[in-house]
Amino acid sequence: MTAQFNNSGAAPRRPILVERRHLLPFLLIACLFATWTFAASLNDVLIRHFQHALDISRTQSSFIQIAFYVGYFCAAIPAGLVIRRLGYKAGILAGLTLYALGAFLFYPAASLQAFPAFLGALYLIAFGLAFLETSANPYVAILGPSVTGAARLNLAQGFAGLGAITGPAVGGLFIISGVERSPADLAAMAPAARAAYRAAEAASVQMPYVTLGSAIVLLGLLIAMTRFPEVGTAKKDLPQGGALQVLRHARLRWAVVAQFCYVGAQVGIWSFFIDFTKDALPHTPERQAAFWLSASIALLMTGRFLGAFLQRLVKPARMLGACAAANIVLCLIATGLVGVPAVAALWLSSLFMSIMFPSIFAMGVEGLGHETEMGSSLLVMAIVGGAFIPPAMGLISEHWGGLHAAMLVPAACFAVCLAFAVLVPGTGRVESGPA
């Protein structure tokens, strides 16, 4: 990249993150980051809430994440093809439409009190979110100098933290009723009273999701009326060899594996944070645990904004490696200790998760050129890790040592991310070009 100099020609300027003429599109894209993390973080509340409202087990409740992240997996390649043919903006509008439809379907699902109906609605939401992520992540990364791509993506992901924070908070206020019934309490209730309690608990999701769907429609209208700059190289035909041909880039292959593991670890920790807190500190109210989860995610947002600055000074791979190592240690603490120290370690892990997703993503798509759309699709497909890791943790928690032992699973996932950070280009072990 050609260096920029000031008028005296004495010193090079640091490349800017976002040009002024691209500021409005960038801010709208940043809003998209907040909307998809809001939906994803609400799942962490639903996992605990539906155990009461729909009388399902902890392992069964993990199917919320399976439906959600399988939706991501199934949509990622179609999203990449749509974006490749019609452009990033078309992909965004398609994603928002599907997102809103899925949110509106929560109303009839709650009326039916049918867990499969909720799973279908979550699948549709995630299908739309895959379009949004496949569009927005690479668009932000290439909306400016390539050298600041990771920093720009970290900045946008900082806005994602706003959605991730407000999701559990909104869930704690408007979905969790605060009326907690133990299994013994429910067994002692008359059948009609028990049915009424569960119907009321299920209905508590209706208005939050209808409101969410309405907000998504309004955001879609605003984006439709805004002109977005064209970026990248438009090519209507797939590269020779098909959509997966882009995997000839070794660094992208590693990034897909690392992203699978990272997302699985993050989703697993956040999915069971409320349950973990209740196990470690039994007298903590569920609503309080949900607020602690929001506070933990606030650390992630703080780390994203800090990371956007630091990655202009420190290589993304080095920061990624340091954060992965820190999270391995924190997961081991949560496994080996009890009470407040265990909860505190899990709570702190969000800070070190902060730069991991955007760093892996930006390093994975760097240098792909006209193949960026398909590379982005594969990295979004890797989000399906969130469908596999939480169920594995749920099974371990119920059969082999509780949630403390289950935290060994995300520790192993972070170890894979650490390996990626060590093996990215610059160490001489993984080439950035075709294998």
Tab-separated table of C-alpha atoms in Angstrom:
chain	number	residue	atom	x	y	z
A	1	MET	CA	0.000	0.000	0.000
A	2	THR	CA	1.276	3.482	-0.876
A	3	ALA	CA	2.035	5.577	2.194
A	4	GLN	CA	0.221	8.872	2.697
A	5	PHE	CA	2.282	11.985	3.591
A	6	ASN	CA	1.354	15.306	5.109
A	7	ASN	CA	1.869	18.557	3.215
A	8	SER	CA	5.477	18.896	4.344
A	9	GLY	CA	6.272	15.403	3.079
A	10	ALA	CA	7.977	14.676	6.381
A	11	ALA	CA	5.934	11.932	7.988
A	12	PRO	CA	3.503	9.305	6.750
A	13	ARG	CA	-0.046	9.445	8.021
A	14	ARG	CA	-1.722	6.426	9.510
A	15	PRO	CA	-4.440	5.109	7.181
A	16	ILE	CA	-7.880	6.270	8.276
A	17	LEU	CA	-10.489	3.745	9.373
A	18	VAL	CA	-13.529	5.202	7.557
A	19	GLU	CA	-13.648	7.963	4.961
A	20	ARG	CA	-16.119	10.752	5.676
A	21	ARG	CA	-18.102	10.044	2.501
A	22	HIS	CA	-18.617	6.444	3.661
A	23	LEU	CA	-19.633	7.348	7.218
A	24	LEU	CA	-23.437	6.985	6.860
A	25	PRO	CA	-23.275	3.561	5.163
A	26	PHE	CA	-20.744	2.456	7.772
A	27	LEU	CA	-23.027	3.539	10.633
A	28	LEU	CA	-26.002	1.728	9.110
A	29	ILE	CA	-23.894	-1.406	8.734
A	30	ALA	CA	-22.809	-0.999	12.363
A	31	CYS	CA	-26.509	-1.014	13.314
A	32	LEU	CA	-26.834	-4.355	11.533
A	33	PHE	CA	-24.067	-5.766	13.726
A	34	ALA	CA	-26.112	-4.758	16.777
A	35	THR	CA	-29.306	-6.365	15.446
A	36	TRP	CA	-27.844	-9.808	14.847
A	37	THR	CA	-26.043	-9.965	18.180
A	38	PHE	CA	-29.255	-8.866	19.910
A	39	ALA	CA	-31.088	-11.855	18.427
A	40	ALA	CA	-28.256	-14.257	19.234
A	41	SER	CA	-27.899	-13.087	22.845
A	42	LEU	CA	-31.647	-13.407	23.439
A	43	ASN	CA	-31.164	-17.124	22.809
A	44	ASP	CA	-29.128	-17.316	26.013
A	45	VAL	CA	-32.205	-16.148	27.932
A	46	LEU	CA	-34.537	-18.450	25.992
A	47	ILE	CA	-32.433	-21.494	26.902
A	48	ARG	CA	-33.151	-20.999	30.589
A	49	HIS	CA	-36.669	-19.594	30.102
A	50	PHE	CA	-37.999	-22.430	27.943
A	51	GLN	CA	-36.847	-25.028	30.473
A	52	HIS	CA	-39.640	-23.677	32.689
A	53	ALA	CA	-42.151	-22.470	30.118
A	54	LEU	CA	-42.107	-25.579	27.911
A	55	ASP	CA	-40.993	-28.222	30.439
A	56	ILE	CA	-37.809	-29.251	28.611
A	57	SER	CA	-34.408	-30.418	29.858
A	58	ARG	CA	-31.115	-28.557	29.675
A	59	THR	CA	-29.967	-30.734	26.779
A	60	GLN	CA	-33.274	-30.226	24.953
A	61	SER	CA	-32.997	-26.472	25.441
A	62	SER	CA	-29.651	-26.536	23.632
A	63	PHE	CA	-31.627	-27.312	20.459
A	64	ILE	CA	-32.308	-23.563	20.428
A	65	GLN	CA	-28.690	-23.068	19.433
A	66	ILE	CA	-28.762	-26.045	17.067
A	67	ALA	CA	-31.723	-24.615	15.119
A	68	PHE	CA	-30.183	-21.154	15.161
A	69	TYR	CA	-26.707	-22.037	13.958
A	70	VAL	CA	-27.842	-24.682	11.482
A	71	GLY	CA	-29.838	-21.829	9.944
A	72	TYR	CA	-26.577	-19.913	9.577
A	73	PHE	CA	-24.904	-22.925	8.021
A	74	CYS	CA	-27.649	-23.597	5.481
A	75	ALA	CA	-27.922	-19.959	4.388
A	76	ALA	CA	-24.280	-18.977	4.070
A	77	ILE	CA	-23.581	-20.323	0.563
A	78	PRO	CA	-26.938	-19.127	-0.887
A	79	ALA	CA	-26.234	-15.744	0.685
A	80	GLY	CA	-22.816	-15.610	-0.951
A	81	LEU	CA	-24.326	-16.442	-4.338
A	82	VAL	CA	-27.009	-13.749	-3.986
A	83	ILE	CA	-24.433	-11.158	-2.954
A	84	ARG	CA	-22.129	-12.170	-5.785
A	85	ARG	CA	-24.902	-11.694	-8.345
A	86	LEU	CA	-26.916	-8.797	-6.885
A	87	GLY	CA	-24.514	-7.032	-4.529
A	88	TYR	CA	-24.046	-6.438	-0.820
A	89	LYS	CA	-27.094	-4.207	-0.391
A	90	ALA	CA	-29.431	-6.811	-1.890
A	91	GLY	CA	-28.020	-9.388	0.506
A	92	ILE	CA	-28.631	-7.060	3.440
A	93	LEU	CA	-32.251	-6.377	2.470
A	94	ALA	CA	-32.946	-10.084	1.935
A	95	GLY	CA	-31.495	-10.848	5.349
A	96	LEU	CA	-33.562	-8.195	7.107
A	97	THR	CA	-36.749	-9.503	5.483
A	98	LEU	CA	-36.131	-13.056	6.704
A	99	TYR	CA	-35.095	-11.791	10.146
A	100	ALA	CA	-38.337	-9.836	10.577
A	101	LEU	CA	-40.494	-12.761	9.421
A	102	GLY	CA	-38.849	-15.098	11.918
A	103	ALA	CA	-39.361	-12.623	14.760
A	104	PHE	CA	-43.050	-12.221	13.931
A	105	LEU	CA	-43.494	-16.020	13.968
A	106	PHE	CA	-42.725	-16.039	17.693
A	107	TYR	CA	-46.259	-14.797	18.335
A	108	PRO	CA	-48.100	-17.861	16.969
A	109	ALA	CA	-45.398	-20.183	18.334
A	110	ALA	CA	-46.026	-18.848	21.844
A	111	SER	CA	-49.780	-19.230	21.422
A	112	LEU	CA	-49.252	-22.875	20.456
A	113	GLN	CA	-46.672	-23.431	23.231
A	114	ALA	CA	-44.857	-25.596	20.695
A	115	PHE	CA	-41.094	-25.911	21.001
A	116	PRO	CA	-40.690	-27.065	17.349
A	117	ALA	CA	-42.506	-23.915	16.200
A	118	PHE	CA	-40.058	-21.772	18.154
A	119	LEU	CA	-37.171	-23.695	16.606
A	120	GLY	CA	-38.579	-23.030	13.133
A	121	ALA	CA	-38.839	-19.310	13.863
A	122	LEU	CA	-35.272	-19.241	15.188
A	123	TYR	CA	-34.055	-21.097	12.096
A	124	LEU	CA	-35.669	-18.458	9.864
A	125	ILE	CA	-34.161	-15.618	11.913
A	126	ALA	CA	-30.719	-17.201	11.628
A	127	PHE	CA	-31.189	-17.775	7.891
A	128	GLY	CA	-31.675	-14.029	7.561
A	129	LEU	CA	-28.773	-13.240	9.864
A	130	ALA	CA	-26.468	-15.322	7.674
A	131	PHE	CA	-27.325	-13.007	4.777
A	132	LEU	CA	-26.555	-10.004	6.988
A	133	GLU	CA	-23.230	-11.347	8.249
A	134	THR	CA	-22.126	-12.571	4.833
A	135	SER	CA	-22.845	-9.086	3.489
A	136	ALA	CA	-21.758	-6.832	6.321
A	137	ASN	CA	-18.513	-8.431	7.535
A	138	PRO	CA	-16.645	-8.344	4.203
A	139	TYR	CA	-18.249	-5.029	3.226
A	140	VAL	CA	-16.837	-3.355	6.331
A	141	ALA	CA	-13.462	-5.080	5.900
A	142	ILE	CA	-13.003	-3.738	2.338
A	143	LEU	CA	-14.685	-0.335	2.847
A	144	GLY	CA	-11.311	1.384	3.094
A	145	PRO	CA	-7.571	0.598	3.149
A	146	SER	CA	-6.833	-3.118	3.497
A	147	VAL	CA	-4.245	-2.443	6.210
A	148	THR	CA	-7.023	-1.154	8.506
A	149	GLY	CA	-9.532	-3.867	7.559
A	150	ALA	CA	-9.214	-5.778	10.854
A	151	ALA	CA	-9.380	-2.562	12.901
A	152	ARG	CA	-12.437	-1.347	10.961
A	153	LEU	CA	-14.164	-4.680	11.479
A	154	ASN	CA	-13.330	-4.589	15.185
A	155	LEU	CA	-14.893	-1.118	15.390
A	156	ALA	CA	-18.096	-2.344	13.743
A	157	GLN	CA	-18.050	-5.403	15.991
A	158	GLY	CA	-17.893	-2.979	18.910
A	159	PHE	CA	-21.385	-1.863	17.932
A	160	ALA	CA	-22.328	-5.535	17.886
A	161	GLY	CA	-21.550	-5.474	21.586
A	162	LEU	CA	-24.417	-3.037	22.118
A	163	GLY	CA	-26.866	-5.584	20.768
A	164	ALA	CA	-25.259	-8.402	22.701
A	165	ILE	CA	-25.524	-6.420	25.952
A	166	THR	CA	-29.116	-5.319	25.501
A	167	GLY	CA	-30.328	-8.803	24.504
A	168	PRO	CA	-29.950	-10.444	27.941
A	169	ALA	CA	-31.050	-7.211	29.642
A	170	VAL	CA	-34.255	-7.042	27.588
A	171	GLY	CA	-34.782	-10.748	28.143
A	172	GLY	CA	-34.291	-10.325	31.878
A	173	LEU	CA	-36.782	-7.457	32.040
A	174	PHE	CA	-39.489	-8.530	29.601
A	175	ILE	CA	-39.182	-12.301	29.106
A	176	ILE	CA	-38.099	-13.663	32.492
A	177	SER	CA	-41.076	-13.033	34.754
A	178	GLY	CA	-39.139	-13.217	38.008
A	179	VAL	CA	-41.568	-15.867	39.287
A	180	GLU	CA	-39.353	-18.921	39.767
A	181	ARG	CA	-40.882	-22.332	40.381
A	182	SER	CA	-38.807	-25.335	41.367
A	183	PRO	CA	-39.673	-28.774	39.955
A	184	ALA	CA	-41.173	-29.630	43.344
A	185	ASP	CA	-43.334	-26.478	43.279
A	186	LEU	CA	-44.614	-27.296	39.804
A	187	ALA	CA	-45.348	-30.902	40.755
A	188	ALA	CA	-47.402	-29.707	43.724
A	189	MET	CA	-49.545	-27.360	41.602
A	190	ALA	CA	-52.935	-28.369	40.258
A	191	PRO	CA	-52.811	-29.295	36.541
A	192	ALA	CA	-54.844	-26.235	35.529
A	193	ALA	CA	-52.635	-23.876	37.555
A	194	ARG	CA	-49.484	-25.480	36.159
A	195	ALA	CA	-50.787	-25.141	32.595
A	196	ALA	CA	-51.712	-21.491	33.201
A	197	TYR	CA	-48.252	-20.764	34.603
A	198	ARG	CA	-46.531	-22.288	31.588
A	199	ALA	CA	-48.861	-20.532	29.147
A	200	ALA	CA	-48.057	-17.177	30.758
A	201	GLU	CA	-44.333	-17.921	30.658
A	202	ALA	CA	-44.511	-18.853	26.968
A	203	ALA	CA	-46.563	-15.749	26.124
A	204	SER	CA	-43.938	-13.466	27.645
A	205	VAL	CA	-41.835	-13.747	24.466
A	206	GLN	CA	-44.561	-12.437	22.153
A	207	MET	CA	-44.330	-8.665	22.506
A	208	PRO	CA	-40.511	-8.488	22.674
A	209	TYR	CA	-40.209	-10.381	19.386
A	210	VAL	CA	-43.032	-8.505	17.647
A	211	THR	CA	-41.325	-5.258	18.653
A	212	LEU	CA	-38.010	-6.615	17.379
A	213	GLY	CA	-39.540	-7.563	14.028
A	214	SER	CA	-41.057	-4.094	13.648
A	215	ALA	CA	-37.710	-2.422	14.377
A	216	ILE	CA	-36.021	-4.603	11.753
A	217	VAL	CA	-38.607	-3.567	9.147
A	218	LEU	CA	-37.922	0.117	9.877
A	219	LEU	CA	-34.160	-0.395	9.610
A	220	GLY	CA	-34.637	-2.176	6.295
A	221	LEU	CA	-36.623	0.752	4.900
A	222	LEU	CA	-33.892	3.178	5.951
A	223	ILE	CA	-31.178	1.079	4.305
A	224	ALA	CA	-33.259	0.703	1.136
A	225	MET	CA	-33.402	4.499	0.813
A	226	THR	CA	-29.651	5.012	1.407
A	227	ARG	CA	-27.048	4.900	-1.365
A	228	PHE	CA	-24.202	2.489	-0.637
A	229	PRO	CA	-20.807	2.818	-2.361
A	230	GLU	CA	-19.773	-0.019	-4.645
A	231	VAL	CA	-16.717	-1.867	-3.382
A	232	GLY	CA	-14.729	-4.812	-4.639
A	233	THR	CA	-14.951	-6.582	-7.958
A	234	ALA	CA	-18.360	-7.776	-9.110
A	235	LYS	CA	-18.284	-11.148	-10.836
A	236	LYS	CA	-21.458	-12.968	-11.665
A	237	ASP	CA	-19.884	-16.353	-12.343
A	238	LEU	CA	-18.425	-18.684	-9.764
A	239	PRO	CA	-14.703	-19.380	-9.918
A	240	GLN	CA	-13.737	-22.498	-11.826
A	241	GLY	CA	-14.179	-25.486	-9.556
A	242	GLY	CA	-17.282	-24.180	-7.791
A	243	ALA	CA	-18.021	-22.260	-4.636
A	244	LEU	CA	-15.602	-24.296	-2.501
A	245	GLN	CA	-12.672	-23.603	-4.835
A	246	VAL	CA	-11.819	-20.633	-2.646
A	247	LEU	CA	-10.655	-23.143	-0.023
A	248	ARG	CA	-7.463	-23.575	-2.029
A	249	HIS	CA	-6.256	-20.637	0.100
A	250	ALA	CA	-4.655	-22.328	3.097
A	251	ARG	CA	-5.111	-19.363	5.424
A	252	LEU	CA	-8.852	-19.325	4.729
A	253	ARG	CA	-9.091	-23.036	5.523
A	254	TRP	CA	-7.425	-22.441	8.883
A	255	ALA	CA	-9.676	-19.446	9.521
A	256	VAL	CA	-12.805	-21.535	8.917
A	257	VAL	CA	-11.659	-24.121	11.478
A	258	ALA	CA	-10.708	-21.442	14.007
A	259	GLN	CA	-14.003	-19.599	13.531
A	260	PHE	CA	-15.966	-22.827	14.035
A	261	CYS	CA	-14.195	-23.389	17.346
A	262	TYR	CA	-14.357	-19.775	18.491
A	263	VAL	CA	-18.090	-19.370	17.861
A	264	GLY	CA	-18.791	-22.715	19.484
A	265	ALA	CA	-16.865	-21.664	22.590
A	266	GLN	CA	-18.512	-18.252	22.812
A	267	VAL	CA	-22.020	-19.583	22.299
A	268	GLY	CA	-21.425	-22.409	24.753
A	269	ILE	CA	-20.175	-20.122	27.521
A	270	TRP	CA	-22.931	-17.550	27.082
A	271	SER	CA	-25.657	-20.185	26.620
A	272	PHE	CA	-24.942	-21.775	29.974
A	273	PHE	CA	-23.753	-18.718	31.894
A	274	ILE	CA	-27.095	-18.311	33.692
A	275	ASP	CA	-27.271	-22.042	34.476
A	276	PHE	CA	-23.618	-22.033	35.563
A	277	THR	CA	-24.249	-19.088	37.880
A	278	LYS	CA	-27.304	-20.797	39.395
A	279	ASP	CA	-25.249	-23.955	39.989
A	280	ALA	CA	-22.249	-22.125	41.468
A	281	LEU	CA	-24.283	-19.560	43.439
A	282	PRO	CA	-27.694	-21.214	44.013
A	283	HIS	CA	-29.313	-18.231	45.734
A	284	THR	CA	-28.753	-15.896	42.765
A	285	PRO	CA	-32.081	-14.978	41.068
A	286	GLU	CA	-32.311	-15.829	37.361
A	287	ARG	CA	-32.991	-12.203	36.477
A	288	GLN	CA	-29.818	-11.154	38.324
A	289	ALA	CA	-27.800	-13.787	36.483
A	290	ALA	CA	-29.162	-12.443	33.173
A	291	PHE	CA	-27.986	-8.954	34.104
A	292	TRP	CA	-24.549	-10.341	34.984
A	293	LEU	CA	-24.444	-11.878	31.523
A	294	SER	CA	-25.217	-8.458	30.036
A	295	ALA	CA	-22.402	-6.954	32.085
A	296	SER	CA	-20.037	-9.672	30.870
A	297	ILE	CA	-20.955	-8.918	27.271
A	298	ALA	CA	-20.309	-5.234	28.011
A	299	LEU	CA	-16.707	-6.273	28.560
A	300	LEU	CA	-16.704	-7.739	25.065
A	301	MET	CA	-17.934	-4.451	23.614
A	302	THR	CA	-15.258	-2.550	25.537
A	303	GLY	CA	-12.617	-4.918	24.228
A	304	ARG	CA	-13.844	-4.488	20.648
A	305	PHE	CA	-13.471	-0.708	20.747
A	306	LEU	CA	-10.092	-1.017	22.468
A	307	GLY	CA	-9.045	-3.643	19.942
A	308	ALA	CA	-9.950	-1.364	17.019
A	309	PHE	CA	-7.314	1.053	18.343
A	310	LEU	CA	-4.695	-1.473	19.439
A	311	GLN	CA	-4.739	-3.379	16.158
A	312	ARG	CA	-3.363	-0.312	14.438
A	313	LEU	CA	-0.285	-0.818	16.629
A	314	VAL	CA	-0.175	-4.576	17.288
A	315	LYS	CA	-0.476	-7.319	14.684
A	316	PRO	CA	-3.947	-8.945	14.795
A	317	ALA	CA	-2.423	-12.439	15.013
A	318	ARG	CA	-0.488	-11.528	18.163
A	319	MET	CA	-3.564	-10.076	19.855
A	320	LEU	CA	-5.616	-13.087	18.826
A	321	GLY	CA	-3.064	-15.466	20.318
A	322	ALA	CA	-2.884	-13.553	23.601
A	323	CYS	CA	-6.675	-13.458	23.955
A	324	ALA	CA	-7.050	-17.150	23.126
A	325	ALA	CA	-4.431	-18.067	25.734
A	326	ALA	CA	-6.150	-15.920	28.372
A	327	ASN	CA	-9.473	-17.617	27.722
A	328	ILE	CA	-7.938	-21.071	28.021
A	329	VAL	CA	-6.751	-20.106	31.514
A	330	LEU	CA	-10.140	-18.632	32.481
A	331	CYS	CA	-12.041	-21.727	31.336
A	332	LEU	CA	-9.696	-23.924	33.359
A	333	ILE	CA	-10.318	-21.725	36.416
A	334	ALA	CA	-14.083	-22.078	35.898
A	335	THR	CA	-13.584	-25.845	35.697
A	336	GLY	CA	-11.408	-26.225	38.771
A	337	LEU	CA	-12.862	-23.674	41.200
A	338	VAL	CA	-16.325	-23.169	42.709
A	339	GLY	CA	-18.475	-20.255	43.830
A	340	VAL	CA	-17.599	-16.647	43.073
A	341	PRO	CA	-14.128	-17.296	41.548
A	342	ALA	CA	-15.584	-19.716	38.997
A	343	VAL	CA	-18.379	-17.325	37.985
A	344	ALA	CA	-15.939	-14.406	37.880
A	345	ALA	CA	-13.593	-16.302	35.549
A	346	LEU	CA	-16.417	-17.114	33.159
A	347	TRP	CA	-17.695	-13.536	33.399
A	348	LEU	CA	-14.254	-12.143	32.526
A	349	SER	CA	-13.823	-14.409	29.500
A	350	SER	CA	-15.982	-12.095	27.362
A	351	LEU	CA	-13.298	-9.403	27.512
A	352	PHE	CA	-10.775	-11.695	25.851
A	353	MET	CA	-13.320	-12.948	23.320
A	354	SER	CA	-13.703	-9.382	22.091
A	355	ILE	CA	-11.282	-9.265	19.176
A	356	MET	CA	-11.321	-12.942	18.280
A	357	PHE	CA	-14.203	-13.210	15.786
A	358	PRO	CA	-13.392	-10.078	13.752
A	359	SER	CA	-9.670	-10.839	13.765
A	360	ILE	CA	-10.160	-14.380	12.489
A	361	PHE	CA	-12.635	-13.120	9.888
A	362	ALA	CA	-10.455	-10.266	8.619
A	363	MET	CA	-7.346	-12.458	8.434
A	364	GLY	CA	-9.332	-15.135	6.645
A	365	VAL	CA	-10.669	-12.905	3.833
A	366	GLU	CA	-7.557	-10.753	3.445
A	367	GLY	CA	-6.210	-10.901	-0.084
A	368	LEU	CA	-9.099	-12.925	-1.555
A	369	GLY	CA	-10.054	-10.175	-4.027
A	370	HIS	CA	-13.105	-11.108	-6.104
A	371	GLU	CA	-13.429	-14.326	-4.067
A	372	THR	CA	-14.134	-12.361	-0.881
A	373	GLU	CA	-17.876	-13.064	-1.074
A	374	MET	CA	-17.410	-16.834	-1.154
A	375	GLY	CA	-14.683	-16.756	1.475
A	376	SER	CA	-17.008	-14.739	3.675
A	377	SER	CA	-19.773	-17.295	3.114
A	378	LEU	CA	-17.534	-20.097	4.345
A	379	LEU	CA	-16.527	-18.130	7.432
A	380	VAL	CA	-20.188	-17.476	8.183
A	381	MET	CA	-20.908	-21.183	7.674
A	382	ALA	CA	-18.296	-21.834	10.344
A	383	ILE	CA	-20.668	-20.185	12.804
A	384	VAL	CA	-22.392	-23.582	12.831
A	385	GLY	CA	-19.907	-24.349	15.598
A	386	GLY	CA	-22.521	-22.753	17.822
A	387	ALA	CA	-24.832	-25.671	17.001
A	388	PHE	CA	-22.350	-28.353	18.089
A	389	ILE	CA	-20.499	-27.082	21.147
A	390	PRO	CA	-23.469	-26.180	23.438
A	391	PRO	CA	-25.130	-29.626	23.063
A	392	ALA	CA	-21.794	-31.274	23.838
A	393	MET	CA	-21.512	-29.110	26.938
A	394	GLY	CA	-25.105	-29.919	27.892
A	395	LEU	CA	-24.466	-33.660	27.661
A	396	ILE	CA	-21.292	-33.399	29.734
A	397	SER	CA	-23.090	-31.285	32.344
A	398	GLU	CA	-25.890	-33.845	32.737
A	399	HIS	CA	-23.859	-37.065	32.612
A	400	TRP	CA	-20.142	-36.436	33.310
A	401	GLY	CA	-19.461	-33.879	35.997
A	402	GLY	CA	-21.771	-30.892	35.696
A	403	LEU	CA	-21.267	-27.516	34.041
A	404	HIS	CA	-17.861	-27.041	35.660
A	405	ALA	CA	-16.504	-30.031	33.724
A	406	ALA	CA	-18.294	-28.826	30.588
A	407	MET	CA	-16.080	-25.726	30.510
A	408	LEU	CA	-13.217	-27.927	29.320
A	409	VAL	CA	-14.914	-27.957	25.917
A	410	PRO	CA	-14.555	-24.200	25.239
A	411	ALA	CA	-11.020	-24.389	26.646
A	412	ALA	CA	-10.168	-26.885	23.901
A	413	CYS	CA	-11.838	-24.635	21.315
A	414	PHE	CA	-9.749	-21.663	22.370
A	415	ALA	CA	-6.650	-23.856	22.039
A	416	VAL	CA	-7.491	-24.311	18.344
A	417	CYS	CA	-7.799	-20.520	17.981
A	418	LEU	CA	-4.389	-20.146	19.611
A	419	ALA	CA	-2.950	-22.562	17.052
A	420	PHE	CA	-4.446	-20.488	14.227
A	421	ALA	CA	-2.882	-17.324	15.637
A	422	VAL	CA	0.528	-19.007	15.734
A	423	LEU	CA	0.236	-20.475	12.238
A	424	VAL	CA	-1.100	-17.500	10.247
A	425	PRO	CA	1.146	-15.942	7.571
A	426	GLY	CA	4.162	-14.219	9.026
A	427	THR	CA	5.425	-17.288	10.880
A	428	GLY	CA	6.412	-19.042	7.685
A	429	ARG	CA	4.232	-22.068	8.406
A	430	VAL	CA	1.010	-21.282	6.561
A	431	GLU	CA	1.044	-19.677	3.149
A	432	SER	CA	-1.461	-16.998	2.236
A	433	GLY	CA	-1.846	-18.218	-1.307
A	434	PRO	CA	-3.132	-21.457	-2.768
A	435	ALA	CA	-2.015	-24.653	-1.108
